[in-house]
Short mmCIF file of C-alpha atoms and ligand atoms in Angstrom, two decimals:
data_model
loop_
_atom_site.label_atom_id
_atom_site.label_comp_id
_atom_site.label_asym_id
_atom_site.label_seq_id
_atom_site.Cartn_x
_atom_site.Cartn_y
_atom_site.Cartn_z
CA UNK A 1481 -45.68 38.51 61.38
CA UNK A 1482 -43.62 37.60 64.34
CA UNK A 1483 -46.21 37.07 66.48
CA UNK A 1484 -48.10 34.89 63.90
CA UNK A 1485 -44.80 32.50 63.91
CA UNK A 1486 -44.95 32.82 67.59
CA UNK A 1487 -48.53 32.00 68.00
CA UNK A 1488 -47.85 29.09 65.62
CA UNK A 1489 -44.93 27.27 67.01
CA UNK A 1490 -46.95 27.55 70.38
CA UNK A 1491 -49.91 25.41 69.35
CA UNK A 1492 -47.15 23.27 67.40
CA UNK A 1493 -45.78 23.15 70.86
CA UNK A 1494 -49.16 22.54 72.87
CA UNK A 1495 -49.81 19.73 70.13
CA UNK A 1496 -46.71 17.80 71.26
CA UNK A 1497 -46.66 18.63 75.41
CA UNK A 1498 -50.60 17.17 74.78
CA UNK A 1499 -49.59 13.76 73.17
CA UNK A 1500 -46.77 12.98 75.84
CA UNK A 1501 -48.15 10.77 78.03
CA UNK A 1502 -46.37 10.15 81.25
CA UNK A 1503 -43.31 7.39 80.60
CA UNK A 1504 -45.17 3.78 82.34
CA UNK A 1505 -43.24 2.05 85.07
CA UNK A 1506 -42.85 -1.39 85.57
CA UNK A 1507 -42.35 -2.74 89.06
CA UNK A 1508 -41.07 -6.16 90.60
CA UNK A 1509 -42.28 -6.92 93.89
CA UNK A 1510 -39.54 -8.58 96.22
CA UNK A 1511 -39.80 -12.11 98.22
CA UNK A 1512 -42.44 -13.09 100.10
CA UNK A 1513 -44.88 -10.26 98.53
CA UNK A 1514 -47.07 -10.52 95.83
CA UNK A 1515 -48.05 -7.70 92.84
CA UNK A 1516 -51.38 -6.59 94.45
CA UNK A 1517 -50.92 -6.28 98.30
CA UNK A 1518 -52.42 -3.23 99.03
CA UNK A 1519 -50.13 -2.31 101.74
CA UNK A 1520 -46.91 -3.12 99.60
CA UNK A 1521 -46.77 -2.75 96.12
CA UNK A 1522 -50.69 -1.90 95.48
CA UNK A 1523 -50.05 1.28 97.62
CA UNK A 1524 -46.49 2.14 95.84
CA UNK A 1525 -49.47 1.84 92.75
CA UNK A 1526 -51.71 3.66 93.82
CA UNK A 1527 -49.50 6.53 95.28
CA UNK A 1528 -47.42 7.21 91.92
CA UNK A 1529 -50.47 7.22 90.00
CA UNK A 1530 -52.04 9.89 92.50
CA UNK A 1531 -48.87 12.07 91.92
CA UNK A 1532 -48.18 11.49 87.78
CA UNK A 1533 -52.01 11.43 86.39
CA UNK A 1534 -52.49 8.90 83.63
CA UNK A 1535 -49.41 7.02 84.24
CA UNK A 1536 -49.73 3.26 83.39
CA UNK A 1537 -48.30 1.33 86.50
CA UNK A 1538 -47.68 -2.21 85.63
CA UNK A 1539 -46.74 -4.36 89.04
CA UNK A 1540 -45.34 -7.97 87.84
CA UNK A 1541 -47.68 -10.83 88.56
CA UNK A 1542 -45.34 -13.90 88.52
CA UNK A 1543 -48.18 -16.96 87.93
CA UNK A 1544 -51.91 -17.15 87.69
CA UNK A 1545 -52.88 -16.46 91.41
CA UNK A 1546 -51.65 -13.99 94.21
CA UNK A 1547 -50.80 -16.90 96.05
CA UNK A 1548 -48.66 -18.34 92.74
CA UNK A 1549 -47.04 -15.44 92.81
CA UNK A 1550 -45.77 -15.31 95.92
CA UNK A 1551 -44.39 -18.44 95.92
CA UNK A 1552 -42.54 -18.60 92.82
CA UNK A 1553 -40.50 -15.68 94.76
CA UNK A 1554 -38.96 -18.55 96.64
CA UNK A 1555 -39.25 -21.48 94.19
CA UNK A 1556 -39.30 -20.54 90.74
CA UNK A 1557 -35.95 -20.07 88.74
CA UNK A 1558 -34.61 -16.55 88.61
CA UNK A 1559 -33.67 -17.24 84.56
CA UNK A 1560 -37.04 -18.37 84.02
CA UNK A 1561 -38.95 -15.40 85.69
CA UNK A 1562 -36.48 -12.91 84.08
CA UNK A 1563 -37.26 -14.52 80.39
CA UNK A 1564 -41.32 -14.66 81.24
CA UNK A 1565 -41.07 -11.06 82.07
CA UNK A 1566 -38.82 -10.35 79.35
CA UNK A 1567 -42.14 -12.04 77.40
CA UNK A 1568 -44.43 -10.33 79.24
CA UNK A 1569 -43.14 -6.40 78.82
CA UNK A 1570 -42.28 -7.01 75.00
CA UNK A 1571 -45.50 -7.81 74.12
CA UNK A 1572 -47.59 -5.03 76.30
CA UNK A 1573 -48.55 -2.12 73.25
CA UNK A 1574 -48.28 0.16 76.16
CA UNK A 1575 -44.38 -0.30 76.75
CA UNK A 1576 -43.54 0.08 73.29
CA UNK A 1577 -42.41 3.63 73.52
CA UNK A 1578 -39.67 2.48 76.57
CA UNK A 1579 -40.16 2.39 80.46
CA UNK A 1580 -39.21 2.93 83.97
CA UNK A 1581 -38.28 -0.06 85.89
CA UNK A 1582 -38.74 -0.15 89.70
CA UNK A 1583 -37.85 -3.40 91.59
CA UNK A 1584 -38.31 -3.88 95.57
CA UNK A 1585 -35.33 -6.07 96.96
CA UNK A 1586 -34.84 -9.07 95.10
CA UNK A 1587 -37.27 -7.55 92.70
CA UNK A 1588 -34.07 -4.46 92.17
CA UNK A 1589 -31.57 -7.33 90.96
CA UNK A 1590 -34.25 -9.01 88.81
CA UNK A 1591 -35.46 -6.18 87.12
CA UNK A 1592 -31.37 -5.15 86.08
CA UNK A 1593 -31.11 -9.08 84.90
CA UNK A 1594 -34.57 -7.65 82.41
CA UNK A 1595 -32.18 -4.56 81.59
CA UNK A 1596 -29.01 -6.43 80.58
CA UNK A 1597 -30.85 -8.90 78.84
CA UNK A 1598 -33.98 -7.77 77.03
CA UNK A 1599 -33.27 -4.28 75.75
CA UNK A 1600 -36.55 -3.95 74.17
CA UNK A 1601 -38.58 -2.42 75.01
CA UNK A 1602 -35.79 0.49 76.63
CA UNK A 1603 -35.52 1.02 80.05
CA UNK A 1604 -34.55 4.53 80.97
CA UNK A 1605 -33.98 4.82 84.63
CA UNK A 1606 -33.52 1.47 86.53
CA UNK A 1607 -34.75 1.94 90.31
CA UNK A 1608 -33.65 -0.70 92.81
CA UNK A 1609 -35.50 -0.48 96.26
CA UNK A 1610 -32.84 -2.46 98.40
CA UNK A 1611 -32.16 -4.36 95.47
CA UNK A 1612 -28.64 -6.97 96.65
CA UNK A 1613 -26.56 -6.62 93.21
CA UNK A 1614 -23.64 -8.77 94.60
CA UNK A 1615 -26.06 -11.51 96.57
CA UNK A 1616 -26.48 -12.23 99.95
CA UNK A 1617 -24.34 -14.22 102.47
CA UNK A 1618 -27.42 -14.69 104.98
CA UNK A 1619 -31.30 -13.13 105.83
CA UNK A 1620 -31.03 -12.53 109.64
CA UNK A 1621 -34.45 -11.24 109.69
CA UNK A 1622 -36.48 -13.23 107.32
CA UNK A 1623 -39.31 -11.50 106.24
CA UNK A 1624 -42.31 -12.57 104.70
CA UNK A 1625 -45.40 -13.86 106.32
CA UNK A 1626 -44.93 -17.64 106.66
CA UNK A 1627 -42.07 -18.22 109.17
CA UNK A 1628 -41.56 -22.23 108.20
CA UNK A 1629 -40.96 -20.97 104.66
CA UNK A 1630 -37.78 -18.67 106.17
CA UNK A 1631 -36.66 -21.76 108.04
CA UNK A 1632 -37.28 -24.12 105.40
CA UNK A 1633 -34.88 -21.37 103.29
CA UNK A 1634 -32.14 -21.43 105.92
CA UNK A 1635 -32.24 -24.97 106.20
CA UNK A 1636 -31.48 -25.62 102.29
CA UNK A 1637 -28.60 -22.92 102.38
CA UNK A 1638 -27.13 -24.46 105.20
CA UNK A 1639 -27.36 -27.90 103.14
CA UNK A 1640 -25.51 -26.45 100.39
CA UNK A 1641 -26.71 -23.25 98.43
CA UNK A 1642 -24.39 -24.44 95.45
CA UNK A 1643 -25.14 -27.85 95.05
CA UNK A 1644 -27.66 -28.34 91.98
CA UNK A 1645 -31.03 -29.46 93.97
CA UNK A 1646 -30.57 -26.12 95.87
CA UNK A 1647 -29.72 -24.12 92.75
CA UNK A 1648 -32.67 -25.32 91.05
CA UNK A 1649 -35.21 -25.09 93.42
CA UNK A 1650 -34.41 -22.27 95.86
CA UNK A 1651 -34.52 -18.28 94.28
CA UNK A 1652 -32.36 -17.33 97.14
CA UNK A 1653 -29.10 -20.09 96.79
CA UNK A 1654 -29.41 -18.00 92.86
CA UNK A 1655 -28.40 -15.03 94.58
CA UNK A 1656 -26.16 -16.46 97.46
CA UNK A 1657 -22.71 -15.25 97.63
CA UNK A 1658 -20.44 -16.74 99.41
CA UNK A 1659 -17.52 -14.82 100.46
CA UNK A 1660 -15.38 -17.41 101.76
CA UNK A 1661 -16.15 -19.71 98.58
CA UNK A 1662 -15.79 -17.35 95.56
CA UNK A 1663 -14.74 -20.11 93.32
CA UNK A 1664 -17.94 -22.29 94.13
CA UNK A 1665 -20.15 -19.25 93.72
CA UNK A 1666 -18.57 -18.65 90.47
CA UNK A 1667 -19.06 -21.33 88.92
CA UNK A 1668 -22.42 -23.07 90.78
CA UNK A 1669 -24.15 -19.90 91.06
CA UNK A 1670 -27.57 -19.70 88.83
CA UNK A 1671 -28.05 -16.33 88.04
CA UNK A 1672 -25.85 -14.12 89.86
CA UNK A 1673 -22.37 -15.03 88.79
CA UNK A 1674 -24.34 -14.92 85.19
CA UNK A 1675 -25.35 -11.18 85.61
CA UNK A 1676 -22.30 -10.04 87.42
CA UNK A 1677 -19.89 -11.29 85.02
CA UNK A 1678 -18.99 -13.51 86.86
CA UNK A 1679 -18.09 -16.52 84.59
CA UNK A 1680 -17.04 -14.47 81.57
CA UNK A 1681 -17.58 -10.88 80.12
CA UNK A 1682 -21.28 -10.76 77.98
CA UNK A 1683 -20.55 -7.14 75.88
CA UNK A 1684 -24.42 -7.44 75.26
CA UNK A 1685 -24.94 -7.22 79.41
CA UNK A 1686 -22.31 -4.52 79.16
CA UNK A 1687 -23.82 -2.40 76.41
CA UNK A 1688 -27.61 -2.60 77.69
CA UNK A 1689 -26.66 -1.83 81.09
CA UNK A 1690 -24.65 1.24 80.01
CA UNK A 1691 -27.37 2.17 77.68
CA UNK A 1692 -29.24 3.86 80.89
CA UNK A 1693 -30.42 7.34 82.02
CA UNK A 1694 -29.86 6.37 85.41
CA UNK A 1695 -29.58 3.47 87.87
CA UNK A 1696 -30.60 4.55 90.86
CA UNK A 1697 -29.86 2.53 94.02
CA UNK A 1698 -31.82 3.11 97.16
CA UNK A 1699 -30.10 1.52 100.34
CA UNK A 1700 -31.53 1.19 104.04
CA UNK A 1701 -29.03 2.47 106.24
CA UNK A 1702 -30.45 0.37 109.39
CA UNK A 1703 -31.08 -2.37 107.27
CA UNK A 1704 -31.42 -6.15 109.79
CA UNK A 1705 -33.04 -8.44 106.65
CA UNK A 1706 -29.73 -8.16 104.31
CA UNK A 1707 -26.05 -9.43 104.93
CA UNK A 1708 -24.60 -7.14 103.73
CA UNK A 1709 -26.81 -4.24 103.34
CA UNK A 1710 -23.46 -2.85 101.40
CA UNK A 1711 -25.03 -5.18 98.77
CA UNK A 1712 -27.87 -2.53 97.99
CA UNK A 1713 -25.23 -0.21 97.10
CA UNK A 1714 -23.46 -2.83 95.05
CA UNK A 1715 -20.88 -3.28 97.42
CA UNK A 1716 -20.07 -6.83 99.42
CA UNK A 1717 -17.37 -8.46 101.61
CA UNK A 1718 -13.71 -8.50 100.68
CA UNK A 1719 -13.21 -11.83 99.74
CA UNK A 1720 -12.30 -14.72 101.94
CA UNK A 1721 -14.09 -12.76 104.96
CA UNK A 1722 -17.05 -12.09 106.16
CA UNK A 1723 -16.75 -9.28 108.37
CA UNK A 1724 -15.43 -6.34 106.19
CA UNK A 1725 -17.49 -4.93 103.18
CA UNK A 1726 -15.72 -2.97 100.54
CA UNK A 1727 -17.88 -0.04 98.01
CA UNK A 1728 -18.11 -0.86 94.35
CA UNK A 1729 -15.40 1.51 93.34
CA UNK A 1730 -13.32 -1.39 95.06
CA UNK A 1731 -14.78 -4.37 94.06
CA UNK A 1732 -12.97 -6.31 90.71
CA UNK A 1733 -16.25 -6.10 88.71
CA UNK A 1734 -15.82 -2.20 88.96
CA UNK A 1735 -11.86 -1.69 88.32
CA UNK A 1736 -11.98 -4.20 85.34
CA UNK A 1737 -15.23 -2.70 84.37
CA UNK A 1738 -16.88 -5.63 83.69
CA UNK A 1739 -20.64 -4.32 83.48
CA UNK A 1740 -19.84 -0.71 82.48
CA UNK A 1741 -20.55 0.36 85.98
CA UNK A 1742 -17.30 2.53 86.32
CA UNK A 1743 -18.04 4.32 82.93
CA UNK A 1744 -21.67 4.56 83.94
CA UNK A 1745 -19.94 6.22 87.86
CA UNK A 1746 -17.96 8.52 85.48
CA UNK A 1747 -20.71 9.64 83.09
CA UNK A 1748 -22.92 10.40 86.30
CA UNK A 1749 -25.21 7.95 85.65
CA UNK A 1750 -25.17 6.15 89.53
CA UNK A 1751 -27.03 7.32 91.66
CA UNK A 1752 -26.66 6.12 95.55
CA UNK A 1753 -29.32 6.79 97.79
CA UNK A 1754 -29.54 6.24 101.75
CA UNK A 1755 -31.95 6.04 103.75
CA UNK A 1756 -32.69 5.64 107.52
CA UNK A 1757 -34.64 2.70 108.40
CA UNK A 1758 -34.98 -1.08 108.34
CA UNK A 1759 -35.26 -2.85 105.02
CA UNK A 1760 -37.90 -1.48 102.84
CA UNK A 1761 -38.95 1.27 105.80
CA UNK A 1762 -39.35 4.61 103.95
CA UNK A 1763 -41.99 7.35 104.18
CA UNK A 1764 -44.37 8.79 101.60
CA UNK A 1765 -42.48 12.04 101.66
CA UNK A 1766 -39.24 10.41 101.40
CA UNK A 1767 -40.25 8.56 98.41
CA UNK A 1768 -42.35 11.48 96.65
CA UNK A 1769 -39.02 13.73 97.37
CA UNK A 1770 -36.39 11.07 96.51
CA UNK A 1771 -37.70 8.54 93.96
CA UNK A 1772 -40.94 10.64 92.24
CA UNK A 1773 -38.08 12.52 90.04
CA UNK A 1774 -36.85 9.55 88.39
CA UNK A 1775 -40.07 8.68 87.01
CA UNK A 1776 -41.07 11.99 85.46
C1 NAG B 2395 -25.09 -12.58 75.94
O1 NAG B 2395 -26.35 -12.11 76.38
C2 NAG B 2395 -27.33 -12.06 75.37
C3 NAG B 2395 -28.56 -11.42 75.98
O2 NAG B 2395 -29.08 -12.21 77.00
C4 NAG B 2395 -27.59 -13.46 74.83
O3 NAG B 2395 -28.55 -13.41 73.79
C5 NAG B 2395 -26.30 -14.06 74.33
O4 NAG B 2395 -26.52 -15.41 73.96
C6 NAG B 2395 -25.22 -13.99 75.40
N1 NAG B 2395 -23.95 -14.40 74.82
C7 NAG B 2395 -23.30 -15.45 75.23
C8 NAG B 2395 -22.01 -15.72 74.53
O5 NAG B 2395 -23.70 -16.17 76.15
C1 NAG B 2396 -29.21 4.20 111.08
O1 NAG B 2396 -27.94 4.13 110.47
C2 NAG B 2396 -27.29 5.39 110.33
C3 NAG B 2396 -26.03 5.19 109.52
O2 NAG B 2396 -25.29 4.12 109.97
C4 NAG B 2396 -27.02 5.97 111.72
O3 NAG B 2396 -26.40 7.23 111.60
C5 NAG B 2396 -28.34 6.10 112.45
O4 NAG B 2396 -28.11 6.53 113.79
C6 NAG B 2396 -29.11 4.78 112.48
N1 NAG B 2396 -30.45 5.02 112.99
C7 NAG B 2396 -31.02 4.21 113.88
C8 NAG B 2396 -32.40 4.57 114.28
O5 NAG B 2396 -30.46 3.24 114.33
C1 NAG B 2397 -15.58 5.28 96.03
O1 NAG B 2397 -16.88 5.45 96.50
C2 NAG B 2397 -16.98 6.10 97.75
C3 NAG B 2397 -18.42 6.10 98.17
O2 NAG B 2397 -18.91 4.81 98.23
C4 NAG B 2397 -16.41 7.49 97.62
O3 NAG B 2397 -16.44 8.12 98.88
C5 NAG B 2397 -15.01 7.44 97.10
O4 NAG B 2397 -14.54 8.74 96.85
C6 NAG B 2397 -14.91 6.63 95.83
N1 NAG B 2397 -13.53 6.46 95.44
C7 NAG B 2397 -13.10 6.75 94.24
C8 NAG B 2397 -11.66 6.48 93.99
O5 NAG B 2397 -13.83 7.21 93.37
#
């Protein structure tokens, strides 16, 4: 008899471990790249699916073309991309059941702007690849492949990131951060300011950020693209400087726990990775060893 109940609840078992498919990520390439570059995100692709069999990889396409979609990472409006992807993942059948989220720079802070404001489908873990959560104050290294785009980009800031021309036609003055101008940033400042709080407290931000597994946040410890590379871990400048960088655990938006970050810190639910390299330099190993867990 025992063994009969046994040998049930086993195939009961079997039943349900044969229906679980893997849960799909969703992954937002960062400036200057494009979904499908097979040495970017077409190998991160094509390596997760090698490792979790059956796993449905989604890599955001942000226009019609390759060549679209690289460009609107420098020229379309952050709100805009965030509410076409918002579009995008609530109408894919295969996200219904919820999602991993995996963004690549830029891509890292987009992708928690899709968490705080589209909760459906869920995110579980949140996976920011050198994502800069408090903005960027310059891009010593440009990357990207067309060098008269970077200098075109530097040019504008140097114009005026916050003026509303810039603003509304440069993705990077969205996240720019200036430390010596916190009031301008505040209130000129696209998207950041929006997603940090910045302006006023959104509970709804609050609430879908907190709602979680984990928010992993991967940062490259030799970084030379980001100012501050402190950003990756959600850290920046003290303000009025721009020569000493303060943690999170320091930062306002932490101590008046503006985004739920120091009740997420508490619960365990931040996770801070390093690693050694220049932005976006990691191995294989490193990222089956460090990253593959979050996505099981
Ligand atoms: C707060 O954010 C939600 C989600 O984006 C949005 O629907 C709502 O309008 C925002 N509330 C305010 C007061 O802006
Ligand atoms: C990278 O940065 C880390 C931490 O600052 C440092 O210990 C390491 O020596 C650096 N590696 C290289 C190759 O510069
Ligand atoms: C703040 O975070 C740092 C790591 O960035 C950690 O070493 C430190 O203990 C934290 N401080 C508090 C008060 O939690």
């Amino acid at each position: 008899m025992a063994s009969i109940r046994l040998f049930v609840s086993f195939v009961l078992l079997s039943g349900a471990f044969c229906r679980m498919e893997p849960v799909p990520l969703v992954i937002w390439h960062g400036m200057g790249d494009s979904c499908c570059n097979p040495e970017s995100m077409g190998y991160i692709k094509k390596i997760v699916e090698k490792k979790i069999p059956g796993i449905y990889v989604l890599s955001l396409k942000i226009g019609s073309t390759l060549i679209e979609d690289m460009e609107n990472s420098f020229f379309k409006n952050v709100n805009d991309q965030v509410t076409l992807v918002c579009d995008m993942l609530a109408k894919d059948p295969k996200l219904k059941g919820g999602y991993n989220a995996m963004g690549f720079s830029q891509g890292g802070q987009f992708l928690r702007a899709v968490v705080q404001r589209c909760p459906t489908p869920p995110i579980i873990n949140l996976i920011s690849v050198g994502g800069q959560h408090q903005g960027v104050y310059g891009f010593p290294r440009c990357p990207g492949e067309s060098s008269h785009i970077c200098d075109w980009i530097r040019k504008m800031l140097d114009l005026g990131a916050y003026t509303k021309e810039v603003q509304d036609r440069l993705v990077q003055a969205q996240y720019w951060h200036d430390p010596l101008n916190e009031e301008e940033y505040r209130k000129k400042s696209l998207f950041l300011a929006d997603i940090n709080q910045e302006r006023f407290v959104n509970t709804t931000y609050k609430k879908n950020l907190m709602s979680l597994n984990k928010f992993v946040m991967v940062k490259f410890l030799n970084d030379t693209m980001v100012d501050p590379p402190a950003s990756e871990w959600f850290g920046y400048y003290r303000s009025n400087q721009a020569t000493e960088t303060i943690p999170l655990n320091e930062t306002l938006l932490y101590t008046e726990d503006r985004l739920g970050l120091m009740e997420m810190d508490q619960a365990g639910k931040l996770v801070f990775l390093g690693v050694e390299g220049d932005h976006l330099h990691f191995s294989k190993d490193w990222f089956y060893k460090n990253i593959l867990p979050f996505l099981q």
